[in-house]
């Protein structure tokens, strides 16, 4: 029996043929994006036209179908419908092909569900409906090319199915003969036997952990049930237990000495937060999200998550549920979600398709899907997306990264965390299906060619409309004090949510009470399903909560009680599914022992040859057009960053709304103190391999610079960390992680800025068919959140007024090692461009002084020096404000270290000449030039026009 | 004078109701958001309100076309009250998804025999950006506006398509137009730069952009370069007409 491969297609059942209808809705639309993708794969396609395809299972009489189609599906202007078989209007031409695609049964289908609901409103008896797509393909394709077109361009096998010609309607039915709970033999097995169980069930456990489980059950005198084993695997997964960040690590230092580290989280991240002991931190690292003080009445909750593995397989669904998940984390501390952010890392868009291993989607398709998924969820739940970044690097081709952040607002002290024995366990939200089983164990393993085949059930499509309703119910329940504790149902489903809440008390759950999408699920599947959009609460008196949920059209169910007996007991009617001690579940995992090796950072001085033939203008335009530097305005415009009406500084600003902002700033809706919050983000894909300690300092400094320019007070910052690395069982990889954690610790103490929440995503490594690992670029994302006392005084985006002075804060020259200058000069090998920018351990005084100048209202605009250094910052800043700049002080030379070098704690500030005396107080600040009334940006010996900058920076935007 | 009451109906997926309520409150009215179920079962009645304002969002996830299912709800559960409100000359406002729903009900543009729709943006994607709207005075909502409005759009299906744009234009039914120059000033490709339309009585206004998101000075992205908050007069006019 192969429990690993869960195929949701078995859910589909055959129905009576005379009950089933299929029709097509026109007019068709040319799909230019799909055509572009087809051409990427060199498929000879001239034109792709899509129509909506509707499948119904219904009891209809004469005329009903026409009424349903025209009143619910057809647009009143120019729309029409016809039976799928009639092939009259939605028909292929003589040389055209017809392909139909549709969702697999059981995948979230909001439109289909709404069609059923609306049909009932019209008095029509529709039992089930699904919406798919008919494609008319023009072009002369071979049979093989048709298959390639369907599989690589038109559909994703993880959630969809396809057929040449007509797709047979298929609906969610039930599986006959629901499997019962089974026991799994682990007692008495040797290491090989245990390894076999581990791999057959895709548990992702360490050999030592399998041994401990085997011994535990030997002591109990029985074998575990399948549900117990799966629950242990989920609870002990890297995703839930952060085994690497809690492991004991023997570190071989660069000088050959050895250091013992008892947990990265404890020794570095949490240690820094504890030592800082900031009075504004309400809670850090203990809950779904960190909580910090906002003003006298409100706190804000902060969280950033990763959703990398699912996004690699099904970009839309992965990113979609990534946003949904982090929003629920915020809801899980009783806060109202008020902003989301997204940091996305993709491979190069011009990757040669034939170079991709099987099972890897093309970066263009990943990018398209992820962006659509992020936008769909945020826009539909009505939370503004106000911050983000997009980075492209070849080391994200096989392992793209998706970081989703969320900030929430809650009245001070309004998140209850005191579940009591006797409280009911209430689950709110969506019903359980076979989709999304095993996400935590799946995301804690490396991916390979076969992953897409087996992981289908681990990837889901979100339903933001349901989550919007969930938010409304939770906030009303919070204000009415209807629950004593709350958590979200994320990876691991009920097993994680109830398991964690019951850690102290113990619980008894009856799976028969859990709402299901369809019958026929094994008990362990119900227990582990990650059906999205669900929250779990401990509720003293469920009746008013159930009533409230009903009013908001949100499903709810009482599924058990917290017992106070310290055991997790799960039954399915009369059958016992799980009976395990909470102590073993949560404390029984053996601490991981790991080894790490720290390599000496590469510090190579630039060779003269590397820096010959300087073409500064060409370099500037190349860096401006680099996919990690160029404008993302086209992407940001597909995200609603205005809803809630609180946005003060948008991601793109200036008189034309197309210049990049640094920190983005928002007045939380419903607050009255006049205060705002600002978000600064730091990320760098190029430095980590050279010197991950310096990289981590650098991105923390960057996040803080951005927050300061967003108006933040640098003496009340809170930080979030997101680590994305490859396999930590590789000592070199773990060495990089150790170094980055040390930098986080040291920088947090220097800046007096505590980490309040974080997330590590490891095993971001693709194993090629020949066994070569393809690890991700070492990536640390830092989010700095600060408070803004005077939102009206935040510097403008883009330089403003000719005649003003331009001041540079920080050294004129930066480093070229791991810089974007190096990235656009393929002739310079990594490291040859010079040393990596080293941490500035005097940075806080500078940030404070800049913030003070901003608070005093003398900084009209500013921009930080980041990717591409001084020249790129000047170009972006001038373009954003549509003014010229002349930066001509003697220190601005032709040296690429000056023009393009990168390094921490550097700003450009625009100041009225009358105020220049006040900026002199900023350490290391001096005047380097002026804002001028022209269309030319002059940086030392180099000049470019605003038109040239625009072409390079945003010429790719249609 | 007492503050007029504004009924703001919300369905599953409505999400800009709080923004709309904020604008009406600031304009001197007393808004109340009401779940559509309360209209269905009669817990709330339009007779008790002086203004109807249908907010933006993704009612029912935009399933089967933006605003279609909310329009079906409004007609099916609320149709008589809606007709009474129109007959009584109460100001009615629909923004974004609310506009789409009012078009689906046939109240807007309201010319018999001519179908209108809000089709997918010409760019084939969701667009969130600030636009400038040139008003004309044929609606009570826009009659006294003295300068172009600036506010954001945030929609994927906002291209106004009319079976008879010429007729609509001739009766002054188009009361808000995007500043010309094509995309992105006109973010969705509406023919004639149509951003907002009114019915023949001038009491019903529907528009795709979000004036409710530019009623405070600090919401203006041109911070410091303009006074800001310039959409508030639109709401004040509606409140005065109630």
PDB file of C-alpha atoms in Angstrom, chain A residues 29-33 50 52 69-77 110-111 114-115 117-118 121-122 131 378-382 465-466 468-469 472 551-554 633-634 636-650 654-656 667 791-800 881 957-958, chain B residues 10-19 22 33 35 37-38 40 56-65 68-70 72-74 76-77 103-104 114-120 122-130 152-155 157 161-163 183 210 212-213 216 218-225:
ATOM      1  CA  UNK A  29     -10.393  36.264 -25.294  1.00  0.00           C
ATOM      2  CA  UNK A  30      -6.947  36.118 -26.802  1.00  0.00           C
ATOM      3  CA  UNK A  31      -4.525  35.130 -24.079  1.00  0.00           C
ATOM      4  CA  UNK A  32      -1.324  37.006 -24.828  1.00  0.00           C
ATOM      5  CA  UNK A  33       0.481  35.894 -21.669  1.00  0.00           C
ATOM      6  CA  UNK A  50      -9.890  31.019 -24.315  1.00  0.00           C
ATOM      7  CA  UNK A  52     -15.230  29.758 -20.251  1.00  0.00           C
ATOM      8  CA  UNK A  69     -26.611  30.479 -18.836  1.00  0.00           C
ATOM      9  CA  UNK A  70     -27.970  33.849 -19.841  1.00  0.00           C
ATOM     10  CA  UNK A  71     -28.809  35.150 -16.365  1.00  0.00           C
ATOM     11  CA  UNK A  72     -25.742  33.866 -14.544  1.00  0.00           C
ATOM     12  CA  UNK A  73     -22.981  33.309 -17.044  1.00  0.00           C
ATOM     13  CA  UNK A  74     -23.353  35.450 -20.153  1.00  0.00           C
ATOM     14  CA  UNK A  75     -22.433  39.131 -20.258  1.00  0.00           C
ATOM     15  CA  UNK A  76     -25.356  41.318 -21.354  1.00  0.00           C
ATOM     16  CA  UNK A  77     -23.215  43.208 -23.854  1.00  0.00           C
ATOM     17  CA  UNK A 110     -15.245  29.361  -5.596  1.00  0.00           C
ATOM     18  CA  UNK A 111     -16.951  30.147  -8.924  1.00  0.00           C
ATOM     19  CA  UNK A 114     -21.258  30.397  -6.317  1.00  0.00           C
ATOM     20  CA  UNK A 115     -22.934  29.121  -9.478  1.00  0.00           C
ATOM     21  CA  UNK A 117     -25.740  28.982  -4.828  1.00  0.00           C
ATOM     22  CA  UNK A 118     -26.983  31.521  -7.380  1.00  0.00           C
ATOM     23  CA  UNK A 121     -31.630  31.697  -5.881  1.00  0.00           C
ATOM     24  CA  UNK A 122     -33.191  31.464  -9.359  1.00  0.00           C
ATOM     25  CA  UNK A 131     -15.783  26.284 -14.354  1.00  0.00           C
ATOM     26  CA  UNK A 378      -4.606  40.498  -0.790  1.00  0.00           C
ATOM     27  CA  UNK A 379      -6.979  42.338  -3.093  1.00  0.00           C
ATOM     28  CA  UNK A 380      -9.899  40.074  -2.257  1.00  0.00           C
ATOM     29  CA  UNK A 381      -9.526  40.102   1.527  1.00  0.00           C
ATOM     30  CA  UNK A 382      -9.199  43.872   1.306  1.00  0.00           C
ATOM     31  CA  UNK A 465     -13.614  35.423   0.425  1.00  0.00           C
ATOM     32  CA  UNK A 466     -13.985  32.821   3.158  1.00  0.00           C
ATOM     33  CA  UNK A 468     -12.513  37.776   4.818  1.00  0.00           C
ATOM     34  CA  UNK A 469     -15.590  36.396   6.588  1.00  0.00           C
ATOM     35  CA  UNK A 472     -15.006  39.645  10.566  1.00  0.00           C
ATOM     36  CA  UNK A 551     -24.731  35.699  10.779  1.00  0.00           C
ATOM     37  CA  UNK A 552     -21.489  36.169   8.822  1.00  0.00           C
ATOM     38  CA  UNK A 553     -22.083  33.016   6.706  1.00  0.00           C
ATOM     39  CA  UNK A 554     -19.002  31.318   8.191  1.00  0.00           C
ATOM     40  CA  UNK A 633       5.779  49.391 -10.642  1.00  0.00           C
ATOM     41  CA  UNK A 634       3.880  47.204 -13.103  1.00  0.00           C
ATOM     42  CA  UNK A 636       2.841  46.811  -7.571  1.00  0.00           C
ATOM     43  CA  UNK A 637      -0.018  48.328  -9.589  1.00  0.00           C
ATOM     44  CA  UNK A 638      -1.739  44.929  -9.615  1.00  0.00           C
ATOM     45  CA  UNK A 639      -1.861  45.004  -5.795  1.00  0.00           C
ATOM     46  CA  UNK A 640      -4.336  47.241  -4.002  1.00  0.00           C
ATOM     47  CA  UNK A 641      -2.160  49.460  -1.801  1.00  0.00           C
ATOM     48  CA  UNK A 642      -4.886  52.045  -1.144  1.00  0.00           C
ATOM     49  CA  UNK A 643      -7.685  50.120   0.558  1.00  0.00           C
ATOM     50  CA  UNK A 644      -8.398  51.053   4.191  1.00  0.00           C
ATOM     51  CA  UNK A 645      -7.456  54.618   3.256  1.00  0.00           C
ATOM     52  CA  UNK A 646      -4.467  54.721   5.568  1.00  0.00           C
ATOM     53  CA  UNK A 647      -1.568  54.631   3.102  1.00  0.00           C
ATOM     54  CA  UNK A 648       0.687  57.694   3.395  1.00  0.00           C
ATOM     55  CA  UNK A 649       3.879  56.637   1.575  1.00  0.00           C
ATOM     56  CA  UNK A 650       3.249  54.239  -1.310  1.00  0.00           C
ATOM     57  CA  UNK A 654       6.823  61.270  -6.864  1.00  0.00           C
ATOM     58  CA  UNK A 655       4.825  63.553  -9.172  1.00  0.00           C
ATOM     59  CA  UNK A 656       4.300  60.713 -11.685  1.00  0.00           C
ATOM     60  CA  UNK A 667      -1.809  55.238   9.439  1.00  0.00           C
ATOM     61  CA  UNK A 791       3.354  61.267   9.150  1.00  0.00           C
ATOM     62  CA  UNK A 792       2.953  64.633   7.380  1.00  0.00           C
ATOM     63  CA  UNK A 793       6.692  65.285   7.806  1.00  0.00           C
ATOM     64  CA  UNK A 794       7.943  62.113   6.113  1.00  0.00           C
ATOM     65  CA  UNK A 795      10.364  63.063   3.305  1.00  0.00           C
ATOM     66  CA  UNK A 796       8.850  62.995  -0.186  1.00  0.00           C
ATOM     67  CA  UNK A 797       9.694  60.289  -2.704  1.00  0.00           C
ATOM     68  CA  UNK A 798      11.974  61.795  -5.357  1.00  0.00           C
ATOM     69  CA  UNK A 799      14.028  64.984  -5.219  1.00  0.00           C
ATOM     70  CA  UNK A 800      11.819  68.056  -5.152  1.00  0.00           C
ATOM     71  CA  UNK A 881      11.152  63.764  -8.783  1.00  0.00           C
ATOM     72  CA  UNK A 957       6.994  48.128 -18.584  1.00  0.00           C
ATOM     73  CA  UNK A 958       4.337  48.176 -21.284  1.00  0.00           C
TER      74      UNK A 958
ATOM     75  CA  UNK B  10     -22.315  44.294   2.468  1.00  0.00           C
ATOM     76  CA  UNK B  11     -22.084  40.791   1.065  1.00  0.00           C
ATOM     77  CA  UNK B  12     -19.463  38.085   1.532  1.00  0.00           C
ATOM     78  CA  UNK B  13     -16.331  39.607  -0.049  1.00  0.00           C
ATOM     79  CA  UNK B  14     -17.303  43.275   0.246  1.00  0.00           C
ATOM     80  CA  UNK B  15     -14.217  45.010   1.626  1.00  0.00           C
ATOM     81  CA  UNK B  16     -14.250  48.793   1.133  1.00  0.00           C
ATOM     82  CA  UNK B  17     -17.309  49.386   3.326  1.00  0.00           C
ATOM     83  CA  UNK B  18     -15.293  50.938   6.159  1.00  0.00           C
ATOM     84  CA  UNK B  19     -13.598  53.363   3.751  1.00  0.00           C
ATOM     85  CA  UNK B  22     -15.495  56.987   6.850  1.00  0.00           C
ATOM     86  CA  UNK B  33     -22.986  48.829   7.306  1.00  0.00           C
ATOM     87  CA  UNK B  35     -25.066  42.480   6.100  1.00  0.00           C
ATOM     88  CA  UNK B  37     -28.843  38.881   5.126  1.00  0.00           C
ATOM     89  CA  UNK B  38     -30.408  41.622   7.255  1.00  0.00           C
ATOM     90  CA  UNK B  40     -33.198  39.698   3.043  1.00  0.00           C
ATOM     91  CA  UNK B  56     -16.435  48.296  -3.278  1.00  0.00           C
ATOM     92  CA  UNK B  57     -14.878  44.890  -2.885  1.00  0.00           C
ATOM     93  CA  UNK B  58     -15.146  41.440  -4.370  1.00  0.00           C
ATOM     94  CA  UNK B  59     -18.674  40.399  -3.470  1.00  0.00           C
ATOM     95  CA  UNK B  60     -18.841  36.609  -3.849  1.00  0.00           C
ATOM     96  CA  UNK B  61     -15.274  36.673  -5.122  1.00  0.00           C
ATOM     97  CA  UNK B  62     -16.329  38.279  -8.428  1.00  0.00           C
ATOM     98  CA  UNK B  63     -17.667  34.854  -9.377  1.00  0.00           C
ATOM     99  CA  UNK B  64     -19.508  34.822 -12.743  1.00  0.00           C
ATOM    100  CA  UNK B  65     -18.513  38.446 -13.392  1.00  0.00           C
ATOM    101  CA  UNK B  68     -23.388  40.035 -10.957  1.00  0.00           C
ATOM    102  CA  UNK B  69     -24.343  38.046  -7.874  1.00  0.00           C
ATOM    103  CA  UNK B  70     -24.637  41.115  -5.632  1.00  0.00           C
ATOM    104  CA  UNK B  72     -28.978  39.450  -8.217  1.00  0.00           C
ATOM    105  CA  UNK B  73     -29.254  39.750  -4.421  1.00  0.00           C
ATOM    106  CA  UNK B  74     -30.262  43.409  -4.602  1.00  0.00           C
ATOM    107  CA  UNK B  76     -34.149  39.460  -5.656  1.00  0.00           C
ATOM    108  CA  UNK B  77     -34.244  40.430  -1.993  1.00  0.00           C
ATOM    109  CA  UNK B 103     -25.253  48.290 -13.517  1.00  0.00           C
ATOM    110  CA  UNK B 104     -26.246  44.626 -13.194  1.00  0.00           C
ATOM    111  CA  UNK B 114     -29.748  49.589 -23.635  1.00  0.00           C
ATOM    112  CA  UNK B 115     -27.498  47.133 -21.874  1.00  0.00           C
ATOM    113  CA  UNK B 116     -24.252  48.230 -20.274  1.00  0.00           C
ATOM    114  CA  UNK B 117     -21.503  46.296 -18.614  1.00  0.00           C
ATOM    115  CA  UNK B 118     -18.132  46.689 -16.937  1.00  0.00           C
ATOM    116  CA  UNK B 119     -15.737  44.497 -18.852  1.00  0.00           C
ATOM    117  CA  UNK B 120     -12.202  43.372 -18.059  1.00  0.00           C
ATOM    118  CA  UNK B 122      -8.004  46.594 -21.522  1.00  0.00           C
ATOM    119  CA  UNK B 123      -4.642  45.857 -19.850  1.00  0.00           C
ATOM    120  CA  UNK B 124      -6.092  42.470 -18.769  1.00  0.00           C
ATOM    121  CA  UNK B 125      -4.935  43.060 -15.203  1.00  0.00           C
ATOM    122  CA  UNK B 126      -5.948  44.626 -11.924  1.00  0.00           C
ATOM    123  CA  UNK B 127      -4.907  48.293 -11.824  1.00  0.00           C
ATOM    124  CA  UNK B 128      -4.272  50.274  -8.641  1.00  0.00           C
ATOM    125  CA  UNK B 129      -3.178  53.834  -9.418  1.00  0.00           C
ATOM    126  CA  UNK B 130      -4.248  57.432  -8.866  1.00  0.00           C
ATOM    127  CA  UNK B 152      -7.192  55.888  -6.724  1.00  0.00           C
ATOM    128  CA  UNK B 153      -8.716  53.174  -8.866  1.00  0.00           C
ATOM    129  CA  UNK B 154      -8.363  49.553  -7.784  1.00  0.00           C
ATOM    130  CA  UNK B 155     -10.121  47.158 -10.133  1.00  0.00           C
ATOM    131  CA  UNK B 157     -13.109  44.868 -14.471  1.00  0.00           C
ATOM    132  CA  UNK B 161     -19.101  49.289 -22.269  1.00  0.00           C
ATOM    133  CA  UNK B 162     -22.460  50.682 -23.303  1.00  0.00           C
ATOM    134  CA  UNK B 163     -24.782  49.563 -26.043  1.00  0.00           C
ATOM    135  CA  UNK B 183      -3.496  54.523 -20.582  1.00  0.00           C
ATOM    136  CA  UNK B 210     -12.538  55.423  -5.132  1.00  0.00           C
ATOM    137  CA  UNK B 212     -13.769  57.601  -0.517  1.00  0.00           C
ATOM    138  CA  UNK B 213      -9.993  57.061  -0.370  1.00  0.00           C
ATOM    139  CA  UNK B 216      -8.238  63.329   4.173  1.00  0.00           C
ATOM    140  CA  UNK B 218      -2.725  62.960   4.223  1.00  0.00           C
ATOM    141  CA  UNK B 219      -4.147  60.411   1.780  1.00  0.00           C
ATOM    142  CA  UNK B 220      -2.843  62.514  -1.117  1.00  0.00           C
ATOM    143  CA  UNK B 221       0.282  60.973  -2.674  1.00  0.00           C
ATOM    144  CA  UNK B 222       1.364  64.474  -3.745  1.00  0.00           C
ATOM    145  CA  UNK B 223       1.804  65.273  -0.056  1.00  0.00           C
ATOM    146  CA  UNK B 224       2.733  68.902   0.423  1.00  0.00           C
ATOM    147  CA  UNK B 225       2.388  69.658  -3.271  1.00  0.00           C
TER     148      UNK B 225
END
